[in-house]
CSV table of C-alpha atoms and ligand atoms in Angstrom, one decimal:
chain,number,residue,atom,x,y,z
A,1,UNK,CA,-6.6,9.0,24.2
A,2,UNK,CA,-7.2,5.5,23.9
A,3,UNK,CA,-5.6,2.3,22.8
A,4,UNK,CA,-6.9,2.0,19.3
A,5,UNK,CA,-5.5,6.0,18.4
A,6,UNK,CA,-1.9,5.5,19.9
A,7,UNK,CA,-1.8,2.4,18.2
A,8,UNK,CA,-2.5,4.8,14.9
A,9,UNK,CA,-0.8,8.0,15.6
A,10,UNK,CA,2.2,5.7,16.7
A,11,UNK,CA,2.5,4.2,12.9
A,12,UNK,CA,5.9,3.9,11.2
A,13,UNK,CA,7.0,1.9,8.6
A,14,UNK,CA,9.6,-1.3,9.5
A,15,UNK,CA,12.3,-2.7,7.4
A,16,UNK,CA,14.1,-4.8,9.8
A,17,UNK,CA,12.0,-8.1,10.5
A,18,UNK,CA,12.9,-11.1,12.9
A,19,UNK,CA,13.0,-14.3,10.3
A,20,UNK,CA,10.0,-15.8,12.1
A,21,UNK,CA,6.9,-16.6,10.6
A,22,UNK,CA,3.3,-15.2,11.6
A,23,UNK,CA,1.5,-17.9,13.5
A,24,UNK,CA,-1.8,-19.5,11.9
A,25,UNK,CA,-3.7,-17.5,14.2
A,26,UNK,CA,-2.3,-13.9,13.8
A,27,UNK,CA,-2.6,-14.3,9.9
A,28,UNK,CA,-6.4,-15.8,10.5
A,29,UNK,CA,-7.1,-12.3,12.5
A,30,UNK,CA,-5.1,-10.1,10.2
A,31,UNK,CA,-7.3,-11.6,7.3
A,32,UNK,CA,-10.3,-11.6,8.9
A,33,UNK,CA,-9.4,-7.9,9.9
A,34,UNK,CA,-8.6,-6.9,6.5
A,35,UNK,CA,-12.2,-8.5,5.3
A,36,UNK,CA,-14.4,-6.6,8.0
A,37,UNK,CA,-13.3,-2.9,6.2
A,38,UNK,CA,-16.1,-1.1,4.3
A,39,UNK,CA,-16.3,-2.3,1.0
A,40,UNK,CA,-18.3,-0.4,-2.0
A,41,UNK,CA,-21.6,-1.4,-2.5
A,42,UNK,CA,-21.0,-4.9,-0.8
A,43,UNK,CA,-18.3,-5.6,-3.7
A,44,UNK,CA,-15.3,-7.3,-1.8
A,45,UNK,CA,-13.6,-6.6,-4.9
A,46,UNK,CA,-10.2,-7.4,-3.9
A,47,UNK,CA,-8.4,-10.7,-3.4
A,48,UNK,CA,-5.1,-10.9,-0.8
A,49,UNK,CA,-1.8,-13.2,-2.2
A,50,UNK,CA,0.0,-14.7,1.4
A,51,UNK,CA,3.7,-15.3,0.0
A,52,UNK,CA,5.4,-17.5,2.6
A,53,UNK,CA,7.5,-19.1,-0.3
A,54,UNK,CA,11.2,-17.9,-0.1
A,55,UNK,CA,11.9,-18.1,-3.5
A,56,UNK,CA,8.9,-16.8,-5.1
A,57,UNK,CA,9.7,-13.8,-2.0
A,58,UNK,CA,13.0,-13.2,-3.7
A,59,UNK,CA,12.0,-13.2,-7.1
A,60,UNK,CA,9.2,-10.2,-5.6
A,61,UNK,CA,11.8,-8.6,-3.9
A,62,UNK,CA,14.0,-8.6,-7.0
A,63,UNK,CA,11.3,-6.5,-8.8
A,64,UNK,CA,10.7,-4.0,-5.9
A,65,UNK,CA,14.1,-3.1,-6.0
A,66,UNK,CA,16.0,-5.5,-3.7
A,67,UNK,CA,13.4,-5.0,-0.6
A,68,UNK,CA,15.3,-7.0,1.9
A,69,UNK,CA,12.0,-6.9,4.3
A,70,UNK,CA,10.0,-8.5,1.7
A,71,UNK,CA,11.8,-11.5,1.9
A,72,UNK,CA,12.7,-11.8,6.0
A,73,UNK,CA,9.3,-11.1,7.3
A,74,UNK,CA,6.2,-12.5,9.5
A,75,UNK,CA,4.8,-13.0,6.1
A,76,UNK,CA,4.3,-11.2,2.7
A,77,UNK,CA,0.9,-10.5,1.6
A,78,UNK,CA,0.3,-8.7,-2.1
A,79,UNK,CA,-3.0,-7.0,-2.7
A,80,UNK,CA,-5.1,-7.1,-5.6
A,81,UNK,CA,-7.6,-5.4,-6.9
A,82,UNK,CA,-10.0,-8.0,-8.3
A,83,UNK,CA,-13.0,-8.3,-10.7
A,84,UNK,CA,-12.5,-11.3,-11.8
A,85,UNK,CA,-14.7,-13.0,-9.2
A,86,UNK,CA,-17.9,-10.8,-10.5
A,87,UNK,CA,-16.5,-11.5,-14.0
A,88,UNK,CA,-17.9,-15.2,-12.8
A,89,UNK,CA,-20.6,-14.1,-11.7
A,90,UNK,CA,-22.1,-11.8,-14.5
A,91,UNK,CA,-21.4,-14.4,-17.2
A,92,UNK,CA,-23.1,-16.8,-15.0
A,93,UNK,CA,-25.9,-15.0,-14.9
A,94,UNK,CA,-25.9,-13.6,-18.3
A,95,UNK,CA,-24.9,-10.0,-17.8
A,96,UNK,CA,-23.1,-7.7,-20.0
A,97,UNK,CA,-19.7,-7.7,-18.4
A,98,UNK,CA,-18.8,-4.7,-20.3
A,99,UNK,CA,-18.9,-2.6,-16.9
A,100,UNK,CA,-16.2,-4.1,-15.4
A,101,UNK,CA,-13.4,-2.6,-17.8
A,102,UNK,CA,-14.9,1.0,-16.7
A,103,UNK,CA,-12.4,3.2,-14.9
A,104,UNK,CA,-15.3,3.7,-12.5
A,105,UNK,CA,-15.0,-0.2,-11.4
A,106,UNK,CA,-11.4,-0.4,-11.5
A,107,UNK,CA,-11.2,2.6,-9.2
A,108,UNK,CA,-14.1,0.4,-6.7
A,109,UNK,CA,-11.6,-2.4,-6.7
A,110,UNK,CA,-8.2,-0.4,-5.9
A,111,UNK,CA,-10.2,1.7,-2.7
A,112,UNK,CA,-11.4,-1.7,-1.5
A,113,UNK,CA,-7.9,-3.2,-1.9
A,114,UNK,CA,-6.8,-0.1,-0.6
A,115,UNK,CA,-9.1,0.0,2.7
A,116,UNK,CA,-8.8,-3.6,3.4
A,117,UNK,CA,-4.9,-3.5,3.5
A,118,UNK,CA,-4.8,-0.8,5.8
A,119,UNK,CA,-7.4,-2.4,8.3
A,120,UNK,CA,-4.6,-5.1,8.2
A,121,UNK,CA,-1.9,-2.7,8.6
A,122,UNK,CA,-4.1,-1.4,12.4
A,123,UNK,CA,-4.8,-4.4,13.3
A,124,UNK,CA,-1.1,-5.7,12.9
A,125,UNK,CA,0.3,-2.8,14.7
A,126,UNK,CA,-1.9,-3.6,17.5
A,127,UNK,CA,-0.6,-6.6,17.9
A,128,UNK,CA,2.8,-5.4,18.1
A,129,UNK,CA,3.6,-6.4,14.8
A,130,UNK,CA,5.4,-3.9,12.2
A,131,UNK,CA,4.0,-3.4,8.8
A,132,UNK,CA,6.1,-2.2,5.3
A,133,UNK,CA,3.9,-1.5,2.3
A,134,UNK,CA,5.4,-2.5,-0.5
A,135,UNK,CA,4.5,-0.4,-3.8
A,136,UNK,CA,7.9,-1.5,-5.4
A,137,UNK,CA,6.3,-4.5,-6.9
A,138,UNK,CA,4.3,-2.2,-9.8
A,139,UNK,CA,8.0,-1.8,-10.9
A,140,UNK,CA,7.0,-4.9,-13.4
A,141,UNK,CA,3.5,-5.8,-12.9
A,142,UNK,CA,3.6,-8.2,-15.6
A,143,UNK,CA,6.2,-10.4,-14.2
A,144,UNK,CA,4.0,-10.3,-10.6
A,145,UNK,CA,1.4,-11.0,-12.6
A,146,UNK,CA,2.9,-14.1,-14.4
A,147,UNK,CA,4.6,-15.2,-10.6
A,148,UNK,CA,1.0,-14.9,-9.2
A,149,UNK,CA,-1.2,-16.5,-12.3
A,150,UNK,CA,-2.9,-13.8,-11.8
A,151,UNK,CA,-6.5,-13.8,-14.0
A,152,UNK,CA,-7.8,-11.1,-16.8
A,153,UNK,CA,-9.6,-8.4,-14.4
A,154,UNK,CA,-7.4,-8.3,-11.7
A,155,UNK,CA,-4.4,-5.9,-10.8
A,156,UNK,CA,-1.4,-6.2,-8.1
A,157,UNK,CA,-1.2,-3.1,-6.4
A,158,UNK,CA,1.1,-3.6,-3.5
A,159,UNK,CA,2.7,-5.5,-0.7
A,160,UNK,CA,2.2,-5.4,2.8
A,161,UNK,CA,5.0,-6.9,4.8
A,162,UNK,CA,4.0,-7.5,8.2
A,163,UNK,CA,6.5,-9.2,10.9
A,164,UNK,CA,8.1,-9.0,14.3
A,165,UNK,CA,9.8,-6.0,14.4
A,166,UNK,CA,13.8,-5.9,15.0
A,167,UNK,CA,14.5,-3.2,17.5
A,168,UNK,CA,15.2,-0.1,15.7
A,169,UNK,CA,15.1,4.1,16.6
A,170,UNK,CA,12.6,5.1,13.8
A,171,UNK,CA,10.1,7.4,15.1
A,172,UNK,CA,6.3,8.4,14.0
A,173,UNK,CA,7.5,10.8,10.4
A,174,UNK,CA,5.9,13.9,11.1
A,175,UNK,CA,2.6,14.6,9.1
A,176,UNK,CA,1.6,18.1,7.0
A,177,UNK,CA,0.1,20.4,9.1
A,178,UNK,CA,-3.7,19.9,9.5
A,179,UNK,CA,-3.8,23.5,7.6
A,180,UNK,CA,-3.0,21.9,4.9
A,181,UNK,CA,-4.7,18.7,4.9
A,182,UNK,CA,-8.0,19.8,6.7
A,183,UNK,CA,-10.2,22.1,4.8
A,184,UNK,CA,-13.0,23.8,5.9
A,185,UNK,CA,-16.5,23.6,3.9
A,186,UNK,CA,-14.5,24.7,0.3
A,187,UNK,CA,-11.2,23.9,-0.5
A,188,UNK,CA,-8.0,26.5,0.2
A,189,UNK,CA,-5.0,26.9,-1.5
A,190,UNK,CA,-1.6,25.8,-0.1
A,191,UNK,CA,-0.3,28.5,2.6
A,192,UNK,CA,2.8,28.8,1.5
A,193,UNK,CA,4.4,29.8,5.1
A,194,UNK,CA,2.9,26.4,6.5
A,195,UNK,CA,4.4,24.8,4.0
A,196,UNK,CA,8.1,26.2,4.1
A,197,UNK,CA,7.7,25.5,8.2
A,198,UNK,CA,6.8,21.6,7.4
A,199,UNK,CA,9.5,21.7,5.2
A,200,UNK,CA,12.7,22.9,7.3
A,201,UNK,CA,10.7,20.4,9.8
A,202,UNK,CA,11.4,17.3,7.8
A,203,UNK,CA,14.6,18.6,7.0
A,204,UNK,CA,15.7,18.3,10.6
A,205,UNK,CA,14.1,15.0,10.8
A,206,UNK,CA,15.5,13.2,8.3
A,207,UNK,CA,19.0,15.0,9.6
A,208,UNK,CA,18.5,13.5,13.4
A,209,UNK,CA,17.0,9.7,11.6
A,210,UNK,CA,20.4,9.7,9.5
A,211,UNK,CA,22.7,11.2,11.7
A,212,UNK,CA,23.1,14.0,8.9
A,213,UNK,CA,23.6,11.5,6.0
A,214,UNK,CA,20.4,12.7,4.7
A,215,UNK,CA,19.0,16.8,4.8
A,216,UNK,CA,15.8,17.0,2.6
A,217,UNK,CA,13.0,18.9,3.0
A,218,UNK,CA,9.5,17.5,1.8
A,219,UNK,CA,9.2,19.8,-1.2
A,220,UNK,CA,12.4,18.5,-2.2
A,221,UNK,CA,11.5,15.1,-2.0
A,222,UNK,CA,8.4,15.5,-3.6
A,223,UNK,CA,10.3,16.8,-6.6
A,224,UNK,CA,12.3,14.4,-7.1
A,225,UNK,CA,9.6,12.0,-6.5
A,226,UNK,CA,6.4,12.6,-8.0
A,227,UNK,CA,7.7,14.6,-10.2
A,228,UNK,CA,8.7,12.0,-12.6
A,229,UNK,CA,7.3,9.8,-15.0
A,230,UNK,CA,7.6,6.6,-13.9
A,231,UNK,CA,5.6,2.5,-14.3
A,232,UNK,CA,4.5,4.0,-18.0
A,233,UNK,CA,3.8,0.3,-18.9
A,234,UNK,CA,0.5,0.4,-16.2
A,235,UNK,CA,-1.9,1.7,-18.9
A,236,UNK,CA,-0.9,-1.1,-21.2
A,237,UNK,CA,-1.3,-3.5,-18.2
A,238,UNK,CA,-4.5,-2.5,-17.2
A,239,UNK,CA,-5.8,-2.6,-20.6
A,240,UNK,CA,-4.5,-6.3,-20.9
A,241,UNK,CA,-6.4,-7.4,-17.7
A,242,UNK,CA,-9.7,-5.8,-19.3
A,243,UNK,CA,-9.3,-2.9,-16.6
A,244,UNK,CA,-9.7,0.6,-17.1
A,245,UNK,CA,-10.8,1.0,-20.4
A,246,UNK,CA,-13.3,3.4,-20.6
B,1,FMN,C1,1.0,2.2,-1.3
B,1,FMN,C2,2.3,2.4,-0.6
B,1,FMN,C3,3.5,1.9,-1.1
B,1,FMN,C4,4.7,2.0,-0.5
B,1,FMN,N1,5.8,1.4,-1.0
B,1,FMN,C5,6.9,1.3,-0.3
B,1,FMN,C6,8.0,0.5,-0.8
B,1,FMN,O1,8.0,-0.1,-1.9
B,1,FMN,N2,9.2,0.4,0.0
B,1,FMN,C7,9.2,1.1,1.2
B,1,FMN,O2,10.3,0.9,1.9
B,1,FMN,N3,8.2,1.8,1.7
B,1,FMN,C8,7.1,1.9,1.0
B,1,FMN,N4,6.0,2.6,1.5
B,1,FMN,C9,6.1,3.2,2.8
B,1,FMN,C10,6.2,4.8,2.7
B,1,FMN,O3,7.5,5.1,2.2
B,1,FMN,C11,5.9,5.3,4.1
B,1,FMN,O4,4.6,5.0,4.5
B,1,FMN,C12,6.1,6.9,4.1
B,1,FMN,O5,7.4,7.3,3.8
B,1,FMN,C13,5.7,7.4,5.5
B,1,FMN,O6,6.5,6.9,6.5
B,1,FMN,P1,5.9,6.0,7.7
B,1,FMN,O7,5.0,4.9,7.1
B,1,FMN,O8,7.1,5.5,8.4
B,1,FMN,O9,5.1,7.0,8.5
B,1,FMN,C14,4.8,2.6,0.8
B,1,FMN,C15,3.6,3.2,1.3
B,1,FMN,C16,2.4,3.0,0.7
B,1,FMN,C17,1.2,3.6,1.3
């Protein structure tokens, strides 16, 4: 259709990276990139870690599980959500700061972080670069937060490695049918025919990307996934950093 939707539509995640450093001038455009998404009510409330320090990269990697592609990467950026900047700023200015523990603020802070990281993610993939999120690093957000000095009123919500990509065969994963995704004017419950046909659909995929090694469908996946109670130290977290708390 045009450039800016193939680059979209033709998103996969990476995990193989040359070991070759972004230059200074991709990681100025994938920055300023990541700065020009919307932001809620002007608030910018987000801040962006670049990790280009090997060791501190392992010692990330270690708590996301042994992510190889965190480490040998373009570079390693984390994402946080961050308040503490308007913390500053209110106390500055003598205002209550009691607003920013709200969940309301906290939520302001993660979409931000959230829409900023994935204007990064576009522009990366449009400059032939591959991207990996990296939610692995909530596994222990204390420790990121101690590695990072992070301040009260922030949160680390994820990596995004970005890098050269090393040639590999992964292909676009195939999405839910709009049917399911797309609603018109009221919401509509799950059809459960579309659903079983997405499912045998991912089943074949992840058959053909593993060379059989792997035969899941999406339901399955999700059960084992999401289904489970998992990071329970978060709320604990949040309430440490001032976020969240009422
Ligand atoms: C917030 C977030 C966290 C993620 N965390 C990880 C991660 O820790 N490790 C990983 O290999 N992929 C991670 N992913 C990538 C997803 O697994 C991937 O986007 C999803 O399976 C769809 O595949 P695709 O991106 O190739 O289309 C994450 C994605 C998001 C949005």
């Amino acid at each position: 259709m045009n450039k800016t939707i193939d680059t979209i539509l033709g998103h996969y995640s990476v995990r193989k990276f040359a070991d070759k450093a972004l230059t200074e001038e991709e990681l100025a455009v994938l920055i300023k990139s990541a700065q020009a998404a919307s932001t809620s009510s002007f608030v910018q409330a987000y801040s962006i870690i670049g990790i280009s320090d090997k060791q501190i990269r392992e010692k990330i990697s270690a708590i996301a599980g042994n992510q190889a592609y965190t480490v040998q990467t373009g570079q390693l950026f984390i994402f946080i959500a961050d308040l503490a900047r308007h913390q500053a700023i209110l106390e500055r200015e003598e205002v209550d700061i009691e607003a920013l523990s709200t969940s309301e603020k906290s939520l302001v802070a993660i979409i931000d972080a959230a829409l900023a990281a994935q204007n990064m993610a576009i522009a990366a993939e449009s400059l032939g670069l591959g991207i990996c999120y990296i939610g692995g690093i909530r596994n222990d957000v204390k420790k990121m937060a101690e590695l990072l000095d992070l301040p009260p009123y922030t949160m680390p919500l994820f990596g995004l490695t970005v890098g050269y990509p090393v040639a590999n065969q992964e292909k676009a994963k195939p999405r839910l049918p709009q049917e399911l995704i797309y609603h018109q004017n009221t919401y509509q419950k799950m059809d459960l025919a579309i659903l079983a046909s997405y499912d045998e659909k991912i089943k074949q995929y992840y058959n053909k990307r593993t060379s059989g090694k792997r035969v899941e469908s999406w339901s399955e996946q999700m059960a084992r996934g999401i289904g489970q109670k998992n990071r329970l130290d978060l709320k604990a977290f949040l309430e440490k950093q001032h976020l969240s708390q009422k």
